[in-house]
């Protein structure tokens, strides 16, 4: 799609169209946003009032303003706030485990092949149970710089660029740099209404 470190994203409309088709062929309903503000509006409109929502940690969701929005709104039952506000570590861990079966689980991914495969790397794997099966509805939000021409290129992106950027981010936060613990290779969803993807025509997240 574009060079990983370029300040100016060159949007390949044909690659985006192929990716949308690839995702839909694997039962992932895909929408394309022109920018972060548009993506945030789409995401807000996807989740009804009163819904139970967990927002996973995501640089992309921070960048489009959704992390701030969900902290401030009273539209949802916000599981993330419940978990982050819990001081007991054991209870917090249990609440995080229960969040994997949330009504709506919102997060991001690390690479998307034009053929529709999606790859997510994780240290603890806390979000993967929700992505794979647990959550009733999963919404992924990703910048189009994460699109790769093939599955092999997508896997190489995750094992190289994404992991390295995560290590840099952790170090900047003063956190210990941990190795990648789990890797999700998403091939197909049996329920055609369960997973949605918002692709943003901007370089957001890693």
Short mmCIF file of C-alpha atoms in Angstrom, two decimals:
data_model
loop_
_atom_site.label_atom_id
_atom_site.label_comp_id
_atom_site.label_asym_id
_atom_site.label_seq_id
_atom_site.Cartn_x
_atom_site.Cartn_y
_atom_site.Cartn_z
CA UNK A 1 0.00 0.00 0.00
CA UNK A 2 2.69 2.49 1.02
CA UNK A 3 6.05 2.80 2.77
CA UNK A 4 5.65 2.16 6.50
CA UNK A 5 7.54 5.28 7.58
CA UNK A 6 6.18 7.70 4.99
CA UNK A 7 4.56 10.84 6.41
CA UNK A 8 2.23 11.01 3.45
CA UNK A 9 0.08 7.98 2.73
CA UNK A 10 -0.40 7.16 -0.94
CA UNK A 11 -3.89 5.65 -1.08
CA UNK A 12 -4.28 2.78 -3.55
CA UNK A 13 -8.01 2.69 -4.30
CA UNK A 14 -7.72 -0.54 -6.27
CA UNK A 15 -5.97 -2.27 -3.37
CA UNK A 16 -8.67 -1.05 -0.99
CA UNK A 17 -11.39 -2.36 -3.29
CA UNK A 18 -9.67 -5.76 -3.52
CA UNK A 19 -9.32 -5.85 0.25
CA UNK A 20 -12.99 -5.01 0.85
CA UNK A 21 -13.95 -7.81 -1.52
CA UNK A 22 -11.49 -10.19 0.14
CA UNK A 23 -12.88 -9.41 3.58
CA UNK A 24 -16.47 -9.81 2.44
CA UNK A 25 -15.62 -13.18 0.89
CA UNK A 26 -14.61 -14.26 4.41
CA UNK A 27 -17.81 -12.92 6.02
CA UNK A 28 -16.29 -9.67 7.32
CA UNK A 29 -18.52 -6.71 6.47
CA UNK A 30 -16.15 -3.90 5.43
CA UNK A 31 -16.71 -0.14 5.19
CA UNK A 32 -14.26 2.54 4.04
CA UNK A 33 -13.85 5.88 5.83
CA UNK A 34 -12.28 8.91 4.17
CA UNK A 35 -10.53 10.02 7.37
CA UNK A 36 -10.43 9.51 11.13
CA UNK A 37 -13.40 11.77 11.85
CA UNK A 38 -15.51 9.84 9.32
CA UNK A 39 -14.38 6.53 10.86
CA UNK A 40 -15.33 7.70 14.35
CA UNK A 41 -18.82 8.69 13.15
CA UNK A 42 -19.27 5.32 11.42
CA UNK A 43 -18.19 3.49 14.55
CA UNK A 44 -20.51 5.50 16.80
CA UNK A 45 -23.44 4.75 14.49
CA UNK A 46 -22.68 1.01 14.49
CA UNK A 47 -23.31 0.62 18.24
CA UNK A 48 -26.83 1.23 19.60
CA UNK A 49 -27.71 3.07 22.79
CA UNK A 50 -27.57 0.89 25.89
CA UNK A 51 -25.19 -1.67 24.39
CA UNK A 52 -22.51 -3.43 26.44
CA UNK A 53 -19.18 -2.32 24.95
CA UNK A 54 -15.54 -3.12 25.54
CA UNK A 55 -12.92 -0.98 23.75
CA UNK A 56 -9.56 -2.67 23.44
CA UNK A 57 -6.32 -0.67 23.74
CA UNK A 58 -5.61 0.77 20.29
CA UNK A 59 -3.50 3.61 18.92
CA UNK A 60 -5.92 3.79 15.99
CA UNK A 61 -8.98 4.25 18.22
CA UNK A 62 -7.07 6.89 20.18
CA UNK A 63 -6.14 8.73 16.97
CA UNK A 64 -9.69 8.94 15.57
CA UNK A 65 -11.10 10.20 18.87
CA UNK A 66 -13.15 7.14 19.74
CA UNK A 67 -11.24 6.40 22.95
CA UNK A 68 -12.08 9.88 24.26
CA UNK A 69 -15.67 9.55 23.07
CA UNK A 70 -16.35 6.28 24.84
CA UNK A 71 -14.81 7.57 28.08
CA UNK A 72 -17.16 10.56 28.05
CA UNK A 73 -20.45 9.18 26.73
CA UNK A 74 -23.18 7.62 28.85
CA UNK A 75 -24.76 5.86 25.88
CA UNK A 76 -23.22 2.47 26.67
CA UNK A 77 -22.45 0.09 29.47
CA UNK A 78 -18.71 0.73 29.29
CA UNK A 79 -16.86 -2.42 30.36
CA UNK A 80 -13.45 -0.82 29.82
CA UNK A 81 -14.14 1.83 32.48
CA UNK A 82 -15.38 -0.83 34.89
CA UNK A 83 -12.20 -2.85 34.43
CA UNK A 84 -9.75 0.08 34.55
CA UNK A 85 -11.47 1.39 37.68
CA UNK A 86 -11.10 -1.90 39.54
CA UNK A 87 -8.17 -1.73 41.99
CA UNK A 88 -8.04 -5.41 42.94
CA UNK A 89 -5.75 -7.10 40.39
CA UNK A 90 -7.38 -10.51 40.64
CA UNK A 91 -10.87 -9.03 40.22
CA UNK A 92 -9.64 -6.89 37.33
CA UNK A 93 -8.26 -9.99 35.60
CA UNK A 94 -11.61 -11.75 36.05
CA UNK A 95 -13.52 -8.78 34.65
CA UNK A 96 -11.20 -8.70 31.64
CA UNK A 97 -11.85 -12.38 31.05
CA UNK A 98 -15.62 -11.79 31.23
CA UNK A 99 -15.28 -8.88 28.76
CA UNK A 100 -14.28 -11.38 26.08
CA UNK A 101 -18.00 -12.21 25.72
CA UNK A 102 -19.11 -8.57 25.48
CA UNK A 103 -22.03 -7.62 23.26
CA UNK A 104 -19.72 -5.32 21.28
CA UNK A 105 -15.92 -5.59 21.29
CA UNK A 106 -14.04 -2.80 19.48
CA UNK A 107 -10.37 -2.96 18.57
CA UNK A 108 -7.84 -3.00 15.78
CA UNK A 109 -5.61 -5.41 13.86
CA UNK A 110 -2.00 -5.40 12.69
CA UNK A 111 -2.22 -6.51 9.07
CA UNK A 112 -4.84 -7.23 6.41
CA UNK A 113 -4.15 -9.14 3.21
CA UNK A 114 -5.91 -8.05 0.03
CA UNK A 115 -7.20 -11.62 -0.10
CA UNK A 116 -9.06 -11.04 3.19
CA UNK A 117 -6.93 -12.73 5.85
CA UNK A 118 -6.46 -10.67 9.04
CA UNK A 119 -3.54 -10.97 11.48
CA UNK A 120 -3.33 -9.78 15.09
CA UNK A 121 -0.32 -10.08 17.40
CA UNK A 122 -0.68 -9.91 21.17
CA UNK A 123 1.44 -10.23 24.26
CA UNK A 124 -1.17 -11.63 26.66
CA UNK A 125 -3.80 -12.61 24.09
CA UNK A 126 -6.50 -10.87 26.13
CA UNK A 127 -8.37 -9.59 23.07
CA UNK A 128 -8.06 -12.73 20.95
CA UNK A 129 -10.76 -14.79 22.67
CA UNK A 130 -13.28 -12.04 21.92
CA UNK A 131 -12.11 -11.70 18.32
CA UNK A 132 -12.14 -15.41 17.60
CA UNK A 133 -15.43 -16.42 19.22
CA UNK A 134 -16.51 -14.80 22.48
CA UNK A 135 -17.89 -11.37 21.60
CA UNK A 136 -21.33 -11.16 20.00
CA UNK A 137 -20.16 -8.42 17.62
CA UNK A 138 -16.56 -7.47 16.80
CA UNK A 139 -15.65 -4.18 15.13
CA UNK A 140 -12.11 -3.72 13.81
CA UNK A 141 -10.80 -0.28 12.84
CA UNK A 142 -7.56 0.05 10.86
CA UNK A 143 -5.66 2.47 8.66
CA UNK A 144 -5.19 1.33 5.07
CA UNK A 145 -1.39 1.32 5.48
CA UNK A 146 -1.94 -2.08 7.12
CA UNK A 147 -3.16 -3.55 3.83
CA UNK A 148 -0.65 -5.99 2.30
CA UNK A 149 -0.83 -7.60 -1.15
CA UNK A 150 -0.63 -11.19 0.10
CA UNK A 151 -1.04 -13.23 3.27
CA UNK A 152 2.73 -13.83 3.36
CA UNK A 153 3.39 -10.08 3.19
CA UNK A 154 0.84 -9.45 5.95
CA UNK A 155 2.52 -12.01 8.22
CA UNK A 156 5.93 -10.47 7.51
CA UNK A 157 4.56 -7.03 8.40
CA UNK A 158 3.35 -8.26 11.77
CA UNK A 159 6.47 -10.23 12.68
CA UNK A 160 8.70 -7.34 11.64
CA UNK A 161 7.26 -3.83 11.58
CA UNK A 162 4.31 -4.21 13.99
CA UNK A 163 6.27 -6.02 16.70
CA UNK A 164 9.15 -3.54 16.46
CA UNK A 165 6.78 -0.56 16.72
CA UNK A 166 5.12 -2.13 19.75
CA UNK A 167 8.50 -2.52 21.43
CA UNK A 168 9.27 1.15 20.72
CA UNK A 169 5.89 2.20 22.11
CA UNK A 170 6.34 0.11 25.29
CA UNK A 171 9.81 1.55 25.87
CA UNK A 172 8.50 5.11 25.43
CA UNK A 173 5.79 4.36 28.02
CA UNK A 174 8.40 3.10 30.47
CA UNK A 175 7.04 -0.44 30.23
CA UNK A 176 9.01 -3.65 30.03
CA UNK A 177 9.39 -4.86 26.45
CA UNK A 178 7.77 -8.31 26.31
CA UNK A 179 7.93 -10.77 23.41
CA UNK A 180 4.93 -11.48 21.23
CA UNK A 181 2.91 -14.12 23.05
CA UNK A 182 0.08 -15.03 20.67
CA UNK A 183 -0.64 -14.63 16.99
CA UNK A 184 -4.15 -14.77 15.49
CA UNK A 185 -4.47 -15.77 11.83
CA UNK A 186 -8.06 -15.05 10.84
CA UNK A 187 -9.26 -16.99 7.81
CA UNK A 188 -13.06 -16.97 7.85
CA UNK A 189 -16.05 -16.13 10.05
CA UNK A 190 -18.99 -18.53 10.08
CA UNK A 191 -21.49 -15.87 11.20
CA UNK A 192 -21.78 -13.28 8.39
CA UNK A 193 -23.16 -10.61 10.75
CA UNK A 194 -20.60 -10.92 13.55
CA UNK A 195 -17.43 -9.11 12.39
CA UNK A 196 -17.19 -5.65 10.83
CA UNK A 197 -14.16 -3.74 9.60
CA UNK A 198 -13.73 0.01 9.13
CA UNK A 199 -10.80 0.82 6.83
CA UNK A 200 -9.53 4.42 7.09
CA UNK A 201 -7.76 6.18 4.23
CA UNK A 202 -5.08 7.41 6.62
CA UNK A 203 -1.93 5.98 8.20
CA UNK A 204 -3.05 5.32 11.77
CA UNK A 205 -1.66 2.95 14.40
CA UNK A 206 0.83 0.18 13.73
#
